[in-house]
């Protein structure tokens, strides 16, 4: 250190000379076909999601979303990131999902779709993060313990 700082004014001048690093800039990640890819997970389900600009068609495991996810609640859950980002009907979504049940698979598709949207349009990250769509829901089924009927349930007690 060549110079020593004698006053607070000199310290404030020194602070101005060294600029603070800006927030990280996220860049668009698109493959050679113009698609953005992301992996979403929920419980035991894993979804691989590709999005590209289009008419808003959603395909899950080569089937239409209305066929694969018959319950309207699951379809609404999947469409939430698009609605929050005001991009409903602007992207074609192709996804493959495996493992778990329908509810976990819908959550995995929603998580993957949110991540793919941020890869395609990095400026949507703030909106999706605020909605909680980019956070992986880490809750999983608790394992069964020995001496118990289930994870925590004991066998029925009998006095005699």
CSV table of N, CA and C in Angstrom, one decimal, residues 4-70:
chain,number,residue,atom,x,y,z
A,4,UNK,N,-1.2,6.0,2.7
A,4,UNK,CA,-2.1,5.7,3.8
A,4,UNK,C,-3.2,6.8,3.8
A,5,UNK,N,-4.4,6.4,4.2
A,5,UNK,CA,-5.5,7.3,4.2
A,5,UNK,C,-5.6,8.0,5.6
A,6,UNK,N,-5.7,9.4,5.6
A,6,UNK,CA,-5.6,10.2,6.8
A,6,UNK,C,-7.0,10.6,7.3
A,7,UNK,N,-8.0,10.8,6.3
A,7,UNK,CA,-9.3,11.3,6.7
A,7,UNK,C,-10.4,10.5,6.0
A,8,UNK,N,-11.6,10.8,6.5
A,8,UNK,CA,-12.8,10.2,5.9
A,8,UNK,C,-13.1,10.7,4.5
A,9,UNK,N,-12.7,11.9,4.2
A,9,UNK,CA,-12.9,12.4,2.8
A,9,UNK,C,-12.0,11.6,1.8
A,10,UNK,N,-10.8,11.3,2.2
A,10,UNK,CA,-10.0,10.5,1.3
A,10,UNK,C,-10.6,9.1,1.1
A,11,UNK,N,-11.2,8.6,2.2
A,11,UNK,CA,-11.8,7.3,2.1
A,11,UNK,C,-13.0,7.3,1.1
A,12,UNK,N,-13.8,8.3,1.2
A,12,UNK,CA,-14.9,8.4,0.3
A,12,UNK,C,-14.5,8.6,-1.2
A,13,UNK,N,-13.4,9.3,-1.4
A,13,UNK,CA,-12.8,9.4,-2.7
A,13,UNK,C,-12.3,8.1,-3.3
A,14,UNK,N,-11.7,7.4,-2.3
A,14,UNK,CA,-11.2,6.0,-2.7
A,14,UNK,C,-12.3,5.1,-3.1
A,15,UNK,N,-13.4,5.2,-2.4
A,15,UNK,CA,-14.6,4.4,-2.7
A,15,UNK,C,-15.2,4.7,-4.1
A,16,UNK,N,-15.2,6.0,-4.4
A,16,UNK,CA,-15.7,6.4,-5.7
A,16,UNK,C,-14.8,5.9,-6.9
A,17,UNK,N,-13.5,5.7,-6.6
A,17,UNK,CA,-12.6,5.2,-7.6
A,17,UNK,C,-12.8,3.8,-7.9
A,18,UNK,N,-13.1,3.0,-6.9
A,18,UNK,CA,-13.4,1.5,-7.1
A,18,UNK,C,-14.9,1.4,-7.2
A,19,UNK,N,-15.4,1.0,-8.4
A,19,UNK,CA,-16.8,0.9,-8.6
A,19,UNK,C,-17.3,-0.5,-8.1
A,20,UNK,N,-18.5,-0.6,-7.6
A,20,UNK,CA,-19.1,-1.8,-7.2
A,20,UNK,C,-19.5,-2.6,-8.4
A,21,UNK,N,-19.3,-4.0,-8.3
A,21,UNK,CA,-19.8,-4.8,-9.5
A,21,UNK,C,-21.3,-4.7,-9.6
A,22,UNK,N,-21.7,-4.6,-10.9
A,22,UNK,CA,-23.1,-4.6,-11.2
A,22,UNK,C,-23.8,-6.0,-11.0
A,23,UNK,N,-25.1,-6.0,-10.9
A,23,UNK,CA,-25.8,-7.3,-10.8
A,23,UNK,C,-25.5,-8.1,-12.0
A,24,UNK,N,-25.4,-9.4,-11.8
A,24,UNK,CA,-25.1,-10.3,-13.0
A,24,UNK,C,-26.1,-10.1,-14.1
A,25,UNK,N,-25.6,-10.1,-15.3
A,25,UNK,CA,-26.5,-10.0,-16.5
A,25,UNK,C,-26.7,-11.4,-17.0
A,26,UNK,N,-28.0,-11.7,-17.2
A,26,UNK,CA,-28.4,-13.0,-17.7
A,26,UNK,C,-28.5,-12.9,-19.2
A,27,UNK,N,-28.1,-13.9,-19.9
A,27,UNK,CA,-28.1,-13.9,-21.4
A,27,UNK,C,-29.0,-14.9,-21.9
A,28,UNK,N,-29.5,-14.7,-23.1
A,28,UNK,CA,-30.4,-15.6,-23.8
A,28,UNK,C,-29.7,-16.9,-24.1
A,29,UNK,N,-30.3,-18.1,-23.8
A,29,UNK,CA,-29.7,-19.4,-24.1
A,29,UNK,C,-30.6,-20.1,-25.0
A,30,UNK,N,-30.3,-20.2,-26.3
A,30,UNK,CA,-31.1,-20.8,-27.3
A,30,UNK,C,-30.3,-21.7,-28.1
A,31,UNK,N,-30.9,-22.9,-28.5
A,31,UNK,CA,-30.1,-23.8,-29.3
A,31,UNK,C,-30.2,-23.4,-30.8
A,32,UNK,N,-29.6,-24.3,-31.7
A,32,UNK,CA,-29.6,-23.9,-33.1
A,32,UNK,C,-31.0,-23.9,-33.8
A,33,UNK,N,-32.0,-24.5,-33.1
A,33,UNK,CA,-33.3,-24.5,-33.7
A,33,UNK,C,-34.2,-23.4,-33.2
A,34,UNK,N,-33.6,-22.5,-32.3
A,34,UNK,CA,-34.3,-21.4,-31.8
A,34,UNK,C,-35.1,-21.7,-30.6
A,35,UNK,N,-34.8,-22.8,-29.9
A,35,UNK,CA,-35.6,-23.3,-28.7
A,35,UNK,C,-34.8,-23.0,-27.5
A,36,UNK,N,-35.5,-22.8,-26.4
A,36,UNK,CA,-34.9,-22.7,-25.1
A,36,UNK,C,-35.2,-23.9,-24.3
A,37,UNK,N,-34.2,-24.5,-23.6
A,37,UNK,CA,-34.4,-25.8,-22.9
A,37,UNK,C,-34.2,-25.6,-21.4
A,38,UNK,N,-35.0,-26.3,-20.6
A,38,UNK,CA,-34.8,-26.3,-19.1
A,38,UNK,C,-35.3,-27.6,-18.5
A,39,UNK,N,-34.8,-28.0,-17.4
A,39,UNK,CA,-35.3,-29.1,-16.7
A,39,UNK,C,-36.0,-28.7,-15.4
A,40,UNK,N,-37.2,-29.2,-15.2
A,40,UNK,CA,-38.0,-28.9,-14.0
A,40,UNK,C,-38.2,-30.2,-13.1
A,41,UNK,N,-38.2,-30.0,-11.8
A,41,UNK,CA,-38.4,-31.1,-10.9
A,41,UNK,C,-39.4,-30.8,-9.8
A,42,UNK,N,-40.1,-31.9,-9.4
A,42,UNK,CA,-41.0,-31.8,-8.3
A,42,UNK,C,-41.3,-33.2,-7.8
A,43,UNK,N,-41.1,-33.4,-6.5
A,43,UNK,CA,-41.2,-34.7,-5.9
A,43,UNK,C,-40.4,-35.7,-6.6
A,44,UNK,N,-40.9,-36.7,-7.2
A,44,UNK,CA,-40.1,-37.7,-8.0
A,44,UNK,C,-40.2,-37.4,-9.5
A,45,UNK,N,-40.9,-36.4,-9.9
A,45,UNK,CA,-41.1,-36.2,-11.3
A,45,UNK,C,-40.0,-35.3,-11.9
A,46,UNK,N,-39.6,-35.6,-13.1
A,46,UNK,CA,-38.6,-34.8,-13.8
A,46,UNK,C,-39.1,-34.4,-15.2
A,47,UNK,N,-39.2,-33.1,-15.5
A,47,UNK,CA,-39.7,-32.7,-16.8
A,47,UNK,C,-38.6,-32.0,-17.6
A,48,UNK,N,-38.5,-32.4,-18.9
A,48,UNK,CA,-37.6,-31.7,-19.8
A,48,UNK,C,-38.5,-30.8,-20.7
A,49,UNK,N,-38.2,-29.5,-20.7
A,49,UNK,CA,-39.1,-28.6,-21.4
A,49,UNK,C,-38.4,-27.8,-22.5
A,50,UNK,N,-38.9,-27.7,-23.7
A,50,UNK,CA,-38.4,-26.9,-24.7
A,50,UNK,C,-39.5,-25.9,-25.1
A,51,UNK,N,-39.1,-24.6,-25.3
A,51,UNK,CA,-40.1,-23.6,-25.8
A,51,UNK,C,-39.5,-22.9,-27.0
A,52,UNK,N,-40.4,-22.5,-27.9
A,52,UNK,CA,-40.0,-21.8,-29.1
A,52,UNK,C,-41.2,-20.9,-29.4
A,53,UNK,N,-41.0,-19.7,-30.1
A,53,UNK,CA,-42.1,-18.9,-30.5
A,53,UNK,C,-43.1,-19.6,-31.4
A,54,UNK,N,-44.4,-19.4,-31.1
A,54,UNK,CA,-45.4,-20.1,-31.9
A,54,UNK,C,-46.8,-19.7,-31.5
A,55,UNK,N,-47.7,-20.6,-31.7
A,55,UNK,CA,-49.1,-20.3,-31.5
A,55,UNK,C,-49.7,-20.6,-30.1
A,56,UNK,N,-48.9,-21.2,-29.2
A,56,UNK,CA,-49.3,-21.5,-27.9
A,56,UNK,C,-49.7,-22.9,-27.7
A,57,UNK,N,-49.3,-23.8,-28.6
A,57,UNK,CA,-49.6,-25.3,-28.4
A,57,UNK,C,-48.7,-25.9,-27.4
A,58,UNK,N,-49.3,-26.7,-26.5
A,58,UNK,CA,-48.5,-27.3,-25.4
A,58,UNK,C,-48.7,-28.8,-25.6
A,59,UNK,N,-47.5,-29.5,-25.8
A,59,UNK,CA,-47.5,-31.0,-26.0
A,59,UNK,C,-46.7,-31.6,-24.8
A,60,UNK,N,-47.3,-32.6,-24.2
A,60,UNK,CA,-46.7,-33.3,-23.1
A,60,UNK,C,-46.6,-34.8,-23.5
A,61,UNK,N,-45.4,-35.4,-23.6
A,61,UNK,CA,-45.1,-36.8,-24.0
A,61,UNK,C,-45.9,-37.1,-25.3
A,62,UNK,N,-45.7,-36.3,-26.3
A,62,UNK,CA,-46.3,-36.4,-27.6
A,62,UNK,C,-47.8,-36.3,-27.6
A,63,UNK,N,-48.5,-36.0,-26.5
A,63,UNK,CA,-49.9,-35.8,-26.4
A,63,UNK,C,-50.3,-34.4,-26.1
A,64,UNK,N,-51.5,-34.0,-26.5
A,64,UNK,CA,-51.9,-32.7,-26.2
A,64,UNK,C,-52.1,-32.5,-24.7
A,65,UNK,N,-52.0,-31.3,-24.2
A,65,UNK,CA,-52.1,-31.0,-22.7
A,65,UNK,C,-53.5,-31.4,-22.2
A,66,UNK,N,-54.5,-31.2,-23.0
A,66,UNK,CA,-55.9,-31.6,-22.5
A,66,UNK,C,-56.1,-33.1,-22.3
A,67,UNK,N,-55.3,-33.8,-23.1
A,67,UNK,CA,-55.4,-35.3,-23.0
A,67,UNK,C,-54.5,-35.8,-21.8
A,68,UNK,N,-53.3,-35.3,-21.7
A,68,UNK,CA,-52.4,-35.8,-20.7
A,68,UNK,C,-52.8,-35.3,-19.3
A,69,UNK,N,-53.1,-34.0,-19.1
A,69,UNK,CA,-53.5,-33.5,-17.9
A,69,UNK,C,-55.0,-33.2,-18.0
A,70,UNK,N,-55.9,-34.2,-17.7
A,70,UNK,CA,-57.3,-34.0,-17.9
A,70,UNK,C,-57.9,-33.1,-16.8
